[in-house]
PDB file of C-alpha atoms and ligand atoms in Angstrom:
ATOM      1  CA  MET A 222       7.123 -31.298 -25.474  1.00  0.00           C
ATOM      2  CA  ARG A 223       8.794 -34.244 -24.029  1.00  0.00           C
ATOM      3  CA  ARG A 224      10.874 -35.321 -26.984  1.00  0.00           C
ATOM      4  CA  LEU A 225      14.560 -34.934 -26.398  1.00  0.00           C
ATOM      5  CA  PRO A 226      17.441 -35.261 -28.881  1.00  0.00           C
ATOM      6  CA  ALA A 227      18.958 -38.637 -28.605  1.00  0.00           C
ATOM      7  CA  LEU A 228      22.221 -37.240 -27.319  1.00  0.00           C
ATOM      8  CA  LEU A 229      20.508 -35.847 -24.226  1.00  0.00           C
ATOM      9  CA  VAL A 230      18.861 -39.059 -23.203  1.00  0.00           C
ATOM     10  CA  PRO A 231      22.078 -40.582 -21.614  1.00  0.00           C
ATOM     11  CA  ALA A 232      22.515 -37.410 -19.647  1.00  0.00           C
ATOM     12  CA  VAL A 233      19.060 -37.442 -18.296  1.00  0.00           C
ATOM     13  CA  LEU A 234      19.317 -41.033 -17.276  1.00  0.00           C
ATOM     14  CA  ALA A 235      22.546 -40.205 -15.586  1.00  0.00           C
ATOM     15  CA  ALA A 236      20.821 -37.485 -13.625  1.00  0.00           C
ATOM     16  CA  ALA A 237      18.092 -39.790 -12.700  1.00  0.00           C
ATOM     17  CA  VAL A 238      20.681 -42.240 -11.277  1.00  0.00           C
ATOM     18  CA  VAL A 239      22.332 -39.559  -9.209  1.00  0.00           C
ATOM     19  CA  LEU A 240      19.019 -38.450  -7.872  1.00  0.00           C
ATOM     20  CA  ALA A 241      18.067 -42.095  -6.967  1.00  0.00           C
ATOM     21  CA  GLY A 242      21.433 -42.406  -5.129  1.00  0.00           C
ATOM     22  CA  CYS A 243      20.524 -39.384  -2.919  1.00  0.00           C
ATOM     23  CA  GLY A 244      18.205 -41.579  -0.996  1.00  0.00           C
ATOM     24  CA  SER A 245      16.715 -39.059   1.431  1.00  0.00           C
ATOM     25  CA  GLY A 246      13.450 -39.132  -0.633  1.00  0.00           C
ATOM     26  CA  ASP A 247      11.446 -35.875  -0.480  1.00  0.00           C
ATOM     27  CA  GLY A 248       8.270 -37.685  -1.395  1.00  0.00           C
ATOM     28  CA  ASP A 249       7.830 -35.710  -4.621  1.00  0.00           C
ATOM     29  CA  GLY A 250       7.153 -38.627  -6.852  1.00  0.00           C
ATOM     30  CA  GLY A 251       5.722 -36.400  -9.451  1.00  0.00           C
ATOM     31  CA  GLY A 252       8.622 -36.967 -11.762  1.00  0.00           C
ATOM     32  CA  GLY A 253      10.505 -34.024 -13.295  1.00  0.00           C
ATOM     33  CA  GLY A 254      10.789 -31.336 -10.724  1.00  0.00           C
ATOM     34  CA  ALA A 255      13.616 -28.991 -10.337  1.00  0.00           C
ATOM     35  CA  ALA A 256      16.211 -31.656 -11.050  1.00  0.00           C
ATOM     36  CA  ALA A 257      14.803 -32.494 -14.514  1.00  0.00           C
ATOM     37  CA  ALA A 258      16.638 -31.488 -17.623  1.00  0.00           C
ATOM     38  CA  PRO A 259      16.002 -27.780 -18.009  1.00  0.00           C
ATOM     39  CA  VAL A 260      13.521 -26.633 -20.750  1.00  0.00           C
ATOM     40  CA  THR A 261      14.951 -24.120 -23.272  1.00  0.00           C
ATOM     41  CA  GLY A 262      13.208 -21.484 -25.206  1.00  0.00           C
ATOM     42  CA  VAL A 263      10.896 -20.642 -22.256  1.00  0.00           C
ATOM     43  CA  THR A 264      10.852 -17.647 -20.100  1.00  0.00           C
ATOM     44  CA  GLU A 265       7.609 -18.080 -18.353  1.00  0.00           C
ATOM     45  CA  VAL A 266       7.020 -20.345 -15.290  1.00  0.00           C
ATOM     46  CA  ALA A 267       3.667 -21.055 -13.908  1.00  0.00           C
ATOM     47  CA  ALA A 268       3.093 -21.522 -10.145  1.00  0.00           C
ATOM     48  CA  LYS A 269       0.162 -23.849 -10.220  1.00  0.00           C
ATOM     49  CA  ASP A 270      -1.062 -27.047  -8.685  1.00  0.00           C
ATOM     50  CA  ASN A 271       1.635 -26.682  -6.041  1.00  0.00           C
ATOM     51  CA  ARG A 272       4.477 -26.797  -8.637  1.00  0.00           C
ATOM     52  CA  PHE A 273       6.498 -24.727 -10.915  1.00  0.00           C
ATOM     53  CA  THR A 274       5.967 -25.650 -14.531  1.00  0.00           C
ATOM     54  CA  PRO A 275       8.364 -26.035 -16.154  1.00  0.00           C
ATOM     55  CA  ALA A 276      10.419 -26.574 -12.997  1.00  0.00           C
ATOM     56  CA  ALA A 277      13.706 -26.085 -14.715  1.00  0.00           C
ATOM     57  CA  ILE A 278      14.387 -23.801 -17.437  1.00  0.00           C
ATOM     58  CA  GLU A 279      17.497 -22.655 -19.350  1.00  0.00           C
ATOM     59  CA  VAL A 280      17.908 -19.163 -20.706  1.00  0.00           C
ATOM     60  CA  PRO A 281      20.660 -17.003 -22.038  1.00  0.00           C
ATOM     61  CA  ALA A 282      22.221 -14.297 -19.825  1.00  0.00           C
ATOM     62  CA  GLY A 283      20.123 -11.022 -19.906  1.00  0.00           C
ATOM     63  CA  SER A 284      16.770 -12.848 -20.075  1.00  0.00           C
ATOM     64  CA  THR A 285      13.930 -11.825 -17.888  1.00  0.00           C
ATOM     65  CA  VAL A 286      12.000 -14.769 -16.456  1.00  0.00           C
ATOM     66  CA  THR A 287       8.384 -14.260 -15.393  1.00  0.00           C
ATOM     67  CA  TRP A 288       6.592 -16.256 -12.905  1.00  0.00           C
ATOM     68  CA  ARG A 289       2.812 -16.469 -13.121  1.00  0.00           C
ATOM     69  CA  PHE A 290       0.907 -17.131  -9.927  1.00  0.00           C
ATOM     70  CA  GLU A 291      -2.289 -18.913 -11.031  1.00  0.00           C
ATOM     71  CA  ASP A 292      -3.164 -21.455  -8.342  1.00  0.00           C
ATOM     72  CA  GLY A 293      -6.543 -20.033  -7.354  1.00  0.00           C
ATOM     73  CA  PHE A 294      -6.603 -19.511  -3.654  1.00  0.00           C
ATOM     74  CA  VAL A 295      -3.289 -21.072  -2.960  1.00  0.00           C
ATOM     75  CA  PRO A 296      -0.560 -18.502  -2.511  1.00  0.00           C
ATOM     76  CA  HIS A 297       3.064 -19.121  -3.667  1.00  0.00           C
ATOM     77  CA  ASP A 298       6.261 -17.225  -3.718  1.00  0.00           C
ATOM     78  CA  VAL A 299       9.579 -17.493  -5.488  1.00  0.00           C
ATOM     79  CA  LYS A 300      12.578 -17.392  -3.123  1.00  0.00           C
ATOM     80  CA  ALA A 301      16.266 -17.810  -4.210  1.00  0.00           C
ATOM     81  CA  ASP A 302      19.452 -16.689  -2.738  1.00  0.00           C
ATOM     82  CA  ALA A 303      19.763 -13.764  -5.160  1.00  0.00           C
ATOM     83  CA  PHE A 304      16.181 -12.705  -5.387  1.00  0.00           C
ATOM     84  CA  THR A 305      12.712 -13.066  -4.005  1.00  0.00           C
ATOM     85  CA  SER A 306       9.208 -12.278  -5.114  1.00  0.00           C
ATOM     86  CA  GLY A 307       8.261 -11.028  -1.649  1.00  0.00           C
ATOM     87  CA  ASP A 308       5.021 -11.969  -0.035  1.00  0.00           C
ATOM     88  CA  PRO A 309       3.361 -15.157  -1.287  1.00  0.00           C
ATOM     89  CA  GLN A 310       0.631 -14.165  -3.856  1.00  0.00           C
ATOM     90  CA  ARG A 311      -2.431 -15.774  -5.356  1.00  0.00           C
ATOM     91  CA  LYS A 312      -2.325 -14.016  -8.731  1.00  0.00           C
ATOM     92  CA  GLY A 313      -0.169 -11.725 -10.784  1.00  0.00           C
ATOM     93  CA  THR A 314       3.366 -12.147 -11.875  1.00  0.00           C
ATOM     94  CA  PHE A 315       6.780 -11.747 -10.699  1.00  0.00           C
ATOM     95  CA  ALA A 316       9.714 -11.090 -13.129  1.00  0.00           C
ATOM     96  CA  HIS A 317      13.579 -11.254 -12.678  1.00  0.00           C
ATOM     97  CA  THR A 318      16.371 -10.635 -15.066  1.00  0.00           C
ATOM     98  CA  PHE A 319      19.158 -12.835 -14.996  1.00  0.00           C
ATOM     99  CA  ASP A 320      22.468 -10.992 -16.014  1.00  0.00           C
ATOM    100  CA  ARG A 321      24.961 -13.608 -15.047  1.00  0.00           C
ATOM    101  CA  PRO A 322      25.439 -17.119 -16.106  1.00  0.00           C
ATOM    102  CA  GLY A 323      24.979 -19.699 -13.410  1.00  0.00           C
ATOM    103  CA  THR A 324      22.427 -22.068 -11.843  1.00  0.00           C
ATOM    104  CA  TYR A 325      19.726 -20.509  -9.755  1.00  0.00           C
ATOM    105  CA  PRO A 326      17.753 -22.749  -7.623  1.00  0.00           C
ATOM    106  CA  TYR A 327      14.634 -21.401  -6.076  1.00  0.00           C
ATOM    107  CA  ARG A 328      11.634 -22.598  -3.962  1.00  0.00           C
ATOM    108  CA  CYS A 329       8.246 -21.544  -2.698  1.00  0.00           C
ATOM    109  CA  THR A 330       8.616 -20.971   1.084  1.00  0.00           C
ATOM    110  CA  VAL A 331       4.971 -21.873   1.519  1.00  0.00           C
ATOM    111  CA  HIS A 332       5.307 -25.432   0.181  1.00  0.00           C
ATOM    112  CA  ASP A 333       7.921 -27.962   0.936  1.00  0.00           C
ATOM    113  CA  GLY A 334       9.256 -29.578  -2.229  1.00  0.00           C
ATOM    114  CA  MET A 335       7.848 -26.796  -4.560  1.00  0.00           C
ATOM    115  CA  THR A 336      11.183 -26.082  -6.143  1.00  0.00           C
ATOM    116  CA  GLY A 337      12.472 -24.848  -9.442  1.00  0.00           C
ATOM    117  CA  ARG A 338      15.778 -23.897 -11.107  1.00  0.00           C
ATOM    118  CA  VAL A 339      16.818 -21.464 -13.611  1.00  0.00           C
ATOM    119  CA  VAL A 340      20.068 -22.207 -15.561  1.00  0.00           C
ATOM    120  CA  VAL A 341      21.518 -19.128 -17.164  1.00  0.00           C
ATOM    121  CA  THR A 342      23.985 -19.664 -19.912  1.00  0.00           C
ATOM    122  CA  GLY A 343      26.527 -17.298 -21.287  1.00  0.00           C
ATOM    123  CA  SER A 344      25.275 -14.830 -24.044  1.00  0.00           C
TER     124      SER A 344
HETATM  125 CU1   CU B 294       3.801 -22.678  -3.078  1.00  0.00          CU
END
């Protein structure tokens, strides 16, 4: 899962440096998170353990991404500028189709620091 082509490694390191430079520190500490290099070939995101996994994905335009709420009694939602899953939920799924290329950050409004990102590439 974690293996990356060698060419990508410098980009990941650069991103880590940029992050470290931000300084404000949200106390995440879990590594990865929404700022991590996006995972490709995945259109499902789990809302579990108070995080989105994978937190960042990259899909081609026209893809439908499905979030699965599977954190037991802990409710989550998915809120972005362009879409929202509605009320926080404890189970079930939410799906959104991304027609336009761009980067779509989103978050769970229930939990600070529970964030994710969908990167949509041109088809
Ligand atoms: Cu949440």
